[in-house]
Amino acid sequence: MKIRLGLDIGGTTVHGIAVTASEPHDLVSQATHPTRQGADGVVGGALDMVAALRSDLPPDAEIISIGLGVPGVVHGGAVTHAVNLGLDGEPLDLAAAVSAGAGGTPTTVENDVKAATLGGWQWLREQGTDIDDLALLNVGTGIAAGLLLDGRLRHGSRGMAGEIGHLVHDPTGPLCACGRRGCLELYASGSGVRRQWAGTAAELFEAADSGDADAARIRDELTSGIAQAISLLAYSVDVSCVLVTGGVVTATPALRDAILEQLRRDENTSLGRLAGIADRVRWLPAGHPAGALGAALLGAGDEGARPWKL
Ligand SMILES: [Zn+2]
């Protein structure tokens, strides 16, 4: 049995899965470990996860590829900027280090949201939607997108394609950690909600509905920020689907309804009707391991075993 491993290395946990190498990529085993920081910690943590997944596999299993998704900028195969992993200095050739520690198994590293885009694409394919253009919008701690365009994952000239979280949403807004004021992710993300509101996003919507003016303002900025990000992706690259993922969206049906309502209001114009953006939106189900699955699929792309290219 040929197996691909996919590791989604987040700021707090590493989620690893083992799937069969060919479609339908059945899940064979999975595990979750706490993340270790720094270059040695990230490499060691990845190798521990590989060992844990391997120990759960049947005796005839052969691991043919390892894929790693990391929350940072990946350029030319090296991780150059991943603050949440304690990597913000020398570029780290994570793929080479993990491959060397895993007996030479071919290993690919990718930005986590770009990896999740492949996982989301695979989910759409399983739902009967077979497309070669997709934007995945991840509304997590921050907000960022991954782009699959004409069957090719878009990296960009500096590995930053889809990094839209630090576009300025309100120039008079609060100072962001990046040095600018009023960045989109200060409003339209999980951390943006936590910064301004003590409860969950669902509780925010309830409070807004019952007349709390602060809650209504935070709700409206959250909704319009995400709707704006969806419109930005749809208008700039005209993808047939914007797949939205991330805890704050999947856990809050009222937020999804509000986003769609806002996008439908845009359809009151002839350009808006032509664009039909609301109809392009899909929601990835809560708990879908798109990041780890997409990481596992990275190896298949390298081998030309998939319709898309890296
Ligand atoms: Zn910023």
mmCIF file of C-alpha atoms and ligand atoms in Angstrom, residues 165-167 175-186, ligand 1:
data_model
loop_
_atom_site.group_PDB
_atom_site.id
_atom_site.type_symbol
_atom_site.label_atom_id
_atom_site.label_comp_id
_atom_site.label_asym_id
_atom_site.label_seq_id
_atom_site.Cartn_x
_atom_site.Cartn_y
_atom_site.Cartn_z
ATOM 1 C CA GLY A 165 -4.538 40.267 5.530
ATOM 2 C CA HIS A 166 -2.446 43.414 5.722
ATOM 3 C CA LEU A 167 -4.280 45.407 3.095
ATOM 4 C CA LEU A 175 -1.903 50.004 14.877
ATOM 5 C CA CYS A 176 -1.247 46.495 13.525
ATOM 6 C CA ALA A 177 1.742 44.300 14.474
ATOM 7 C CA CYS A 178 2.991 44.799 10.883
ATOM 8 C CA GLY A 179 3.428 48.560 11.461
ATOM 9 C CA ARG A 180 0.442 49.771 9.430
ATOM 10 C CA ARG A 181 -2.902 51.038 10.704
ATOM 11 C CA GLY A 182 -6.277 49.369 10.278
ATOM 12 C CA CYS A 183 -5.220 46.212 8.411
ATOM 13 C CA LEU A 184 -8.009 43.926 7.197
ATOM 14 C CA GLU A 185 -7.111 41.184 9.676
ATOM 15 C CA LEU A 186 -7.710 43.538 12.625
HETATM 16 ZN ZN ZN B 1 -0.992 44.617 9.343
#
